[in-house]
Short mmCIF file of C-alpha atoms in Angstrom, two decimals:
data_model
loop_
_atom_site.label_atom_id
_atom_site.label_comp_id
_atom_site.label_asym_id
_atom_site.label_seq_id
_atom_site.Cartn_x
_atom_site.Cartn_y
_atom_site.Cartn_z
CA MET A 1 98.59 119.60 81.05
CA PRO A 2 96.05 120.36 83.79
CA ASN A 3 94.04 117.45 85.16
CA GLU A 4 90.60 116.88 83.62
CA ARG A 5 87.50 116.91 85.74
CA LEU A 6 86.72 113.78 87.61
CA THR A 7 84.35 111.41 85.91
CA THR A 8 81.14 110.14 87.49
CA SER A 9 82.66 106.73 88.20
CA GLU A 10 85.77 108.37 89.76
CA ILE A 11 83.57 110.57 92.00
CA GLY A 12 81.50 107.59 93.30
CA LEU A 13 84.49 105.46 93.73
CA ILE A 14 86.42 108.15 95.60
CA TRP A 15 83.35 108.92 97.71
CA THR A 16 83.15 105.19 98.77
CA GLN A 17 86.84 105.13 99.54
CA TYR A 18 86.62 108.20 101.75
CA MET A 19 83.77 106.80 103.80
CA GLN A 20 85.33 103.59 104.44
CA SER A 21 88.84 104.97 105.10
CA SER A 22 87.51 107.64 107.54
CA MET A 23 85.67 104.79 109.31
CA SER A 24 88.73 102.57 109.48
CA VAL A 25 90.74 105.50 111.02
CA GLN A 26 88.36 105.71 113.93
CA ILE A 27 88.46 101.92 114.54
CA LEU A 28 92.15 101.81 114.39
CA LEU A 29 92.78 104.83 116.71
CA TYR A 30 90.90 102.88 119.42
CA PHE A 31 92.89 99.60 118.65
CA SER A 32 96.05 101.56 118.81
CA GLU A 33 95.25 102.83 122.32
CA LYS A 34 94.19 99.41 123.65
CA VAL A 35 96.54 96.87 121.99
CA GLU A 36 99.16 95.43 124.47
CA ASP A 37 101.48 93.49 122.04
CA SER A 38 104.19 95.74 120.61
CA ASN A 39 104.40 93.96 117.36
CA ILE A 40 100.63 93.93 116.78
CA LYS A 41 100.69 97.64 117.64
CA GLU A 42 103.13 98.23 114.79
CA ILE A 43 100.71 96.56 112.40
CA ILE A 44 97.78 98.58 113.69
CA ASP A 45 99.74 101.86 113.42
CA GLN A 46 100.80 100.83 109.85
CA ALA A 47 97.20 100.44 108.89
CA LEU A 48 96.25 103.62 110.60
CA LYS A 49 98.84 105.63 108.65
CA ILE A 50 97.56 104.22 105.33
CA ASN A 51 94.02 105.07 106.13
CA GLU A 52 94.75 108.51 107.51
CA GLY A 53 96.77 109.37 104.42
CA LEU A 54 94.11 108.07 102.09
CA THR A 55 91.43 110.06 103.97
CA THR A 56 93.44 113.22 103.67
CA ASN A 57 94.26 112.77 99.98
CA MET A 58 90.59 112.09 99.23
CA ARG A 59 89.40 115.08 101.11
CA GLU A 60 91.85 117.31 99.12
CA LEU A 61 90.58 115.77 95.91
CA PHE A 62 87.03 116.75 96.79
CA GLN A 63 88.09 120.26 97.91
CA THR A 64 90.16 120.88 94.70
CA GLU A 65 87.30 119.67 92.53
CA GLU A 66 84.94 122.00 94.49
CA LEU A 67 82.72 118.99 95.40
CA PRO A 68 81.01 118.58 98.77
CA VAL A 69 83.34 116.75 101.20
CA PRO A 70 81.54 113.70 102.77
CA ILE A 71 80.90 113.90 106.33
CA GLY A 72 82.07 110.26 106.94
CA PHE A 73 83.27 109.52 110.39
CA ASP A 74 85.44 111.57 112.81
CA GLU A 75 86.53 111.83 116.44
CA HIS A 76 82.89 111.95 117.54
CA ASP A 77 82.42 108.28 116.35
CA VAL A 78 85.13 106.82 118.66
CA ASN A 79 85.61 106.79 122.54
CA ARG A 80 89.31 106.11 122.91
CA GLU A 81 88.90 106.09 126.65
CA ALA A 82 86.47 103.06 126.56
CA PRO A 83 87.90 99.84 128.17
CA ARG A 84 89.44 97.26 126.04
CA LEU A 85 86.79 95.33 124.23
CA PHE A 86 88.78 93.00 121.95
CA SER A 87 91.85 90.85 122.39
CA ASP A 88 95.16 91.66 120.52
CA SER A 89 94.61 88.55 118.30
CA PHE A 90 91.20 89.84 117.29
CA MET A 91 92.62 93.24 116.39
CA LEU A 92 95.34 91.52 114.33
CA MET A 93 92.65 89.34 112.55
CA PHE A 94 90.58 92.41 111.96
CA VAL A 95 93.40 94.32 110.40
CA GLU A 96 94.26 91.35 108.13
CA THR A 97 90.59 91.34 107.00
CA LEU A 98 90.82 95.19 106.52
CA ALA A 99 93.99 94.70 104.27
CA LYS A 100 92.28 91.96 102.16
CA THR A 101 89.27 94.13 101.66
CA GLY A 102 91.49 97.16 100.94
CA LEU A 103 93.29 95.21 98.26
CA LEU A 104 90.03 94.44 96.48
CA ILE A 105 88.66 97.98 96.83
CA HIS A 106 91.70 99.79 95.82
CA GLY A 107 92.22 97.47 92.95
CA THR A 108 88.55 98.02 91.77
CA THR A 109 88.82 101.76 92.17
CA LEU A 110 92.04 101.82 90.27
CA ALA A 111 90.51 99.93 87.47
CA GLY A 112 87.73 102.44 87.28
CA THR A 113 90.00 105.48 87.30
CA VAL A 114 91.43 107.39 84.30
CA ARG A 115 93.06 110.51 85.84
CA LYS A 116 96.82 110.08 86.31
CA ASP A 117 96.99 111.68 89.72
CA VAL A 118 94.30 109.56 91.09
CA ARG A 119 95.78 106.46 89.56
CA THR A 120 99.12 107.34 91.23
CA LEU A 121 97.46 107.80 94.48
CA LEU A 122 95.59 104.50 94.32
CA SER A 123 98.70 102.55 92.94
CA ASN A 124 100.61 103.81 95.89
CA THR A 125 97.81 102.93 98.37
CA LEU A 126 97.59 99.45 96.87
CA SER A 127 101.36 98.83 97.24
CA GLU A 128 101.18 99.98 100.98
CA THR A 129 98.13 97.81 101.59
CA SER A 130 99.92 94.78 100.06
CA ASN A 131 102.79 95.31 102.33
CA LEU A 132 100.35 95.65 105.36
CA PHE A 133 98.75 92.28 104.37
CA ASN A 134 102.06 90.55 104.30
CA ASN A 135 103.08 91.92 107.61
CA CYS A 136 99.79 90.84 109.05
CA ILE A 137 100.31 87.22 107.93
CA ASP A 138 104.02 87.13 109.05
CA THR A 139 103.12 88.54 112.42
CA SER A 140 100.14 85.99 112.91
CA LEU A 141 102.34 83.21 112.02
CA ASP A 142 105.21 84.42 114.37
CA LYS A 143 102.56 84.71 117.20
CA GLY A 144 101.08 81.29 116.32
CA VAL A 145 97.55 82.71 115.99
CA TYR A 146 97.21 82.41 112.11
CA ILE A 147 94.24 80.16 111.21
CA LYS A 148 95.57 77.99 108.46
CA ALA A 149 93.59 76.03 105.83
CA PRO A 150 93.15 72.36 106.28
CA HIS A 151 95.88 69.93 105.10
CA ILE A 152 94.83 67.13 102.83
CA GLU A 153 96.31 64.42 100.70
CA VAL A 154 95.84 65.04 96.95
CA GLN A 155 95.91 62.64 93.96
CA ASP A 156 99.32 61.94 92.56
CA LYS A 157 98.38 62.53 88.89
CA VAL A 158 96.34 64.87 86.67
CA GLU A 159 92.91 63.79 85.82
CA TYR A 160 89.97 65.01 83.67
CA ILE A 161 86.39 65.12 84.81
CA GLN A 162 84.68 62.10 83.24
CA SER A 163 81.06 62.58 84.01
CA LYS A 164 78.49 65.27 84.86
CA LYS A 165 78.04 63.36 88.07
CA TYR A 166 80.97 65.45 89.21
CA LEU A 167 78.72 68.52 89.22
CA SER A 168 75.56 66.82 90.77
CA PRO A 169 74.02 68.17 93.90
CA PHE A 170 72.84 64.70 94.64
CA PHE A 171 76.09 62.89 94.39
CA LYS A 172 78.34 64.70 96.98
CA ARG A 173 81.92 63.80 95.83
CA SER A 174 84.84 64.98 98.02
CA LEU A 175 85.67 68.62 97.87
CA ASN A 176 88.27 69.90 95.50
CA THR A 177 90.88 72.31 96.77
CA VAL A 178 89.34 75.37 95.04
CA GLU A 179 86.09 74.67 96.80
CA MET A 180 87.98 74.18 100.16
CA ILE A 181 89.70 77.50 100.09
CA HIS A 182 86.46 79.41 99.53
CA LEU A 183 84.78 77.39 102.38
CA PHE A 184 87.74 78.06 104.71
CA GLU A 185 87.85 81.72 103.98
CA ASN A 186 84.08 82.10 104.56
CA ILE A 187 84.41 80.33 107.93
CA LYS A 188 87.22 82.83 108.89
CA THR A 189 85.26 85.94 107.97
CA ASN A 190 82.19 84.76 109.70
CA MET A 191 84.12 83.98 112.90
CA LEU A 192 85.24 87.57 112.82
CA GLY A 193 81.60 88.74 112.16
CA GLU A 194 80.44 86.72 115.08
CA LEU A 195 83.02 88.42 117.47
CA ILE A 196 82.17 91.82 116.16
CA CYS A 197 78.52 91.38 116.62
CA THR A 198 79.00 89.93 120.12
CA GLY A 199 81.15 93.00 121.16
CA PHE A 200 78.82 95.61 119.69
CA ALA A 201 75.60 93.97 121.03
CA GLN A 202 76.86 94.06 124.66
CA THR A 203 78.05 97.75 124.43
CA THR A 204 75.31 99.47 122.62
CA ASN A 205 72.45 101.24 124.63
CA SER A 206 70.05 101.02 121.60
CA THR A 207 67.47 98.22 121.78
CA ASP A 208 67.16 98.20 117.96
CA ILE A 209 70.89 97.92 117.40
CA LYS A 210 71.32 95.28 120.14
CA LYS A 211 68.54 93.19 118.39
CA TYR A 212 70.31 93.74 114.99
CA MET A 213 73.74 92.78 116.31
CA ASN A 214 72.34 89.66 117.99
CA ARG A 215 70.73 88.68 114.66
CA GLY A 216 74.05 89.26 112.82
CA LYS A 217 75.79 86.96 115.48
CA GLU A 218 73.15 84.29 114.92
CA ILE A 219 73.56 84.51 111.08
CA SER A 220 77.40 84.19 111.33
CA SER A 221 77.15 81.28 113.71
CA LYS A 222 74.68 79.38 111.45
CA HIS A 223 76.86 80.03 108.42
CA ILE A 224 79.96 78.72 110.25
CA GLN A 225 78.09 75.58 111.09
CA THR A 226 76.85 75.14 107.58
CA PHE A 227 80.43 75.38 106.09
CA THR A 228 81.85 73.17 108.88
CA THR A 229 79.34 70.47 108.21
CA ILE A 230 80.41 70.39 104.53
CA PHE A 231 83.93 69.97 105.56
CA LYS A 232 82.96 67.11 107.83
CA GLU A 233 81.04 65.37 105.14
CA SER A 234 84.24 65.12 103.25
CA ASP A 235 86.14 63.85 106.35
CA ILE A 236 88.18 67.07 106.45
CA ASN A 237 89.16 68.77 109.79
CA THR A 238 87.70 72.12 109.99
CA PRO A 239 90.01 75.23 110.79
CA MET A 240 90.77 75.62 114.46
CA GLY A 241 89.99 78.97 116.17
CA SER A 242 92.67 81.41 117.46
CA ASP A 243 92.68 83.15 120.89
CA ALA A 244 90.64 86.03 119.45
CA TYR A 245 87.95 86.96 121.91
CA VAL A 246 85.66 89.76 123.31
CA THR A 247 86.01 90.97 126.87
CA ASN A 248 83.18 91.67 129.16
CA SER A 249 83.31 95.48 128.80
CA GLU A 250 79.86 97.12 128.43
CA ILE A 251 81.03 100.59 127.45
CA ALA A 252 80.89 101.36 123.74
CA PRO A 253 84.05 102.28 121.98
CA TYR A 254 82.28 103.39 118.80
CA SER A 255 79.09 105.33 117.94
CA ASP A 256 76.05 103.29 116.91
CA LYS A 257 76.33 105.08 113.45
CA LEU A 258 79.83 103.61 112.96
CA VAL A 259 79.00 100.03 114.06
CA VAL A 260 75.88 99.81 111.87
CA TYR A 261 77.87 101.26 108.76
CA LEU A 262 80.56 98.68 109.54
CA MET A 263 78.10 95.99 109.40
CA SER A 264 76.79 97.16 105.99
CA VAL A 265 80.39 97.07 104.69
CA LEU A 266 81.07 93.59 106.10
CA SER A 267 77.76 92.36 104.68
CA ALA A 268 78.55 93.72 101.20
CA THR A 269 81.97 92.00 101.48
CA GLY A 270 80.30 88.72 102.47
CA GLN A 271 77.83 88.87 99.58
CA GLY A 272 80.85 89.38 97.33
CA ASN A 273 82.69 86.50 98.89
CA TYR A 274 79.69 84.18 98.44
CA SER A 275 79.15 85.23 94.86
CA THR A 276 82.90 84.50 93.96
CA SER A 277 82.67 81.14 95.92
CA SER A 278 79.46 80.15 93.99
CA THR A 279 81.12 80.83 90.67
CA ALA A 280 84.31 78.87 91.76
CA SER A 281 82.36 75.81 92.95
CA LEU A 282 81.57 72.87 90.69
CA ARG A 283 79.32 71.06 93.10
CA TYR A 284 75.89 72.32 92.53
CA ASP A 285 74.84 71.78 96.08
CA LEU A 286 77.44 74.32 97.22
CA VAL A 287 76.34 76.73 94.56
CA LEU A 288 72.78 76.50 95.97
CA THR A 289 74.00 76.86 99.52
CA TYR A 290 76.02 80.13 98.67
CA GLN A 291 72.95 81.58 96.81
CA ARG A 292 70.64 80.69 99.70
CA LEU A 293 72.98 82.24 102.32
CA SER A 294 73.58 85.30 100.19
CA VAL A 295 69.90 86.10 100.32
CA GLU A 296 69.97 85.90 104.19
CA ILE A 297 72.89 88.41 104.19
CA ALA A 298 71.14 90.68 101.68
CA LEU A 299 68.01 90.93 103.97
CA PHE A 300 70.27 91.62 107.01
CA ALA A 301 72.13 94.29 105.09
CA LYS A 302 68.79 95.93 104.01
CA ASP A 303 67.59 96.02 107.58
CA GLY A 304 70.91 97.81 108.51
CA LEU A 305 70.27 100.38 105.95
CA ASP A 306 66.74 100.97 107.17
CA LEU A 307 68.29 101.43 110.71
CA MET A 308 70.60 104.08 109.29
CA ILE A 309 67.84 105.84 107.50
CA LYS A 310 65.52 105.84 110.55
CA ASN A 311 68.41 107.43 112.60
CA GLY A 312 69.49 109.94 109.86
CA TRP A 313 72.85 108.36 109.58
CA LEU A 314 72.87 107.24 105.89
CA GLU A 315 74.82 109.74 103.84
CA GLU A 316 73.93 110.15 100.14
CA SER A 317 76.52 109.49 97.61
CA PRO A 318 77.14 112.35 95.06
CA GLN A 319 74.37 112.32 92.43
CA ALA A 320 73.38 114.34 89.19
CA ILE A 321 71.29 117.43 89.49
CA ASP A 322 67.60 116.57 88.98
CA ARG A 323 67.06 118.81 85.81
CA ARG A 324 63.53 117.55 85.46
CA GLN A 325 62.65 118.91 88.88
CA ASN A 326 64.28 122.37 87.92
CA ARG A 327 62.15 122.41 84.72
CA LYS A 328 59.04 121.74 86.76
CA ILE A 329 59.91 124.67 89.02
CA ASN A 330 60.62 126.90 86.11
CA ASN A 331 57.40 126.01 84.40
CA SER A 332 55.33 126.83 87.50
CA ILE A 333 56.87 130.41 87.74
#
């Protein structure tokens, strides 16, 4: 039985996957050229192979369905000859984050897909991404650069919440382990964001984008400080940083279009993380903090979209034909 036409949700989800995987390919091509550690290079090349395969398969899907193939990102968006901008540990941490995001995106896309060939493709990609994520963690542990969540002493028996005071924003009880893991993960992602913005701010020639990246760095730094303070209030040691760093290179490895799009993807991921963290937290002061910080990220993301529109970089996702406009044209003839 031949495959049915793609549904609207499938087209939209596949389009998003294509845009992000084509961007990831260019990022990873540069990483593969500049990484020095052979074990980390294997991880980068594994991630590159997954994203190249996904980009090719998605392009073929669009062509088979006679749909316009997205422009996305290509060799014009990367300068593989640019000097090394990030340390090996940064690259490994970036691929770990890429794998985490991929697990969420591929899972979401799979859940919204009906056609068997597309489900098979996404299921295989999900399995490959899971393997990549596990390899990232194993390699980070072997290298001694993995940033671990805090160790704590926990109560020795199960207890029930006895009072609404447990939820109160005014009575700041000790953090529970669920709240801790979300705070910890948000510190890690903001550490990554801070380094990315630092690198892109020092390599772009655009005043507007330099200003935008410096603003992103300030937001990430402020959010790290906010979450660190919450840990300290519960007398819990905050996660220690790795040896991830940015070099002093001032030559851009990526196009301005790619770096601003990457920031839009990271901002969307950050908003999703904060929304999940807010839902999982039972201390209302944490809920309010996540909601407040989410607004700041949303405004930052909106300004990034404005930058892309201003420069003609924001590609439209597939949309329905405007039949109302066609009727207006026909009526005027």
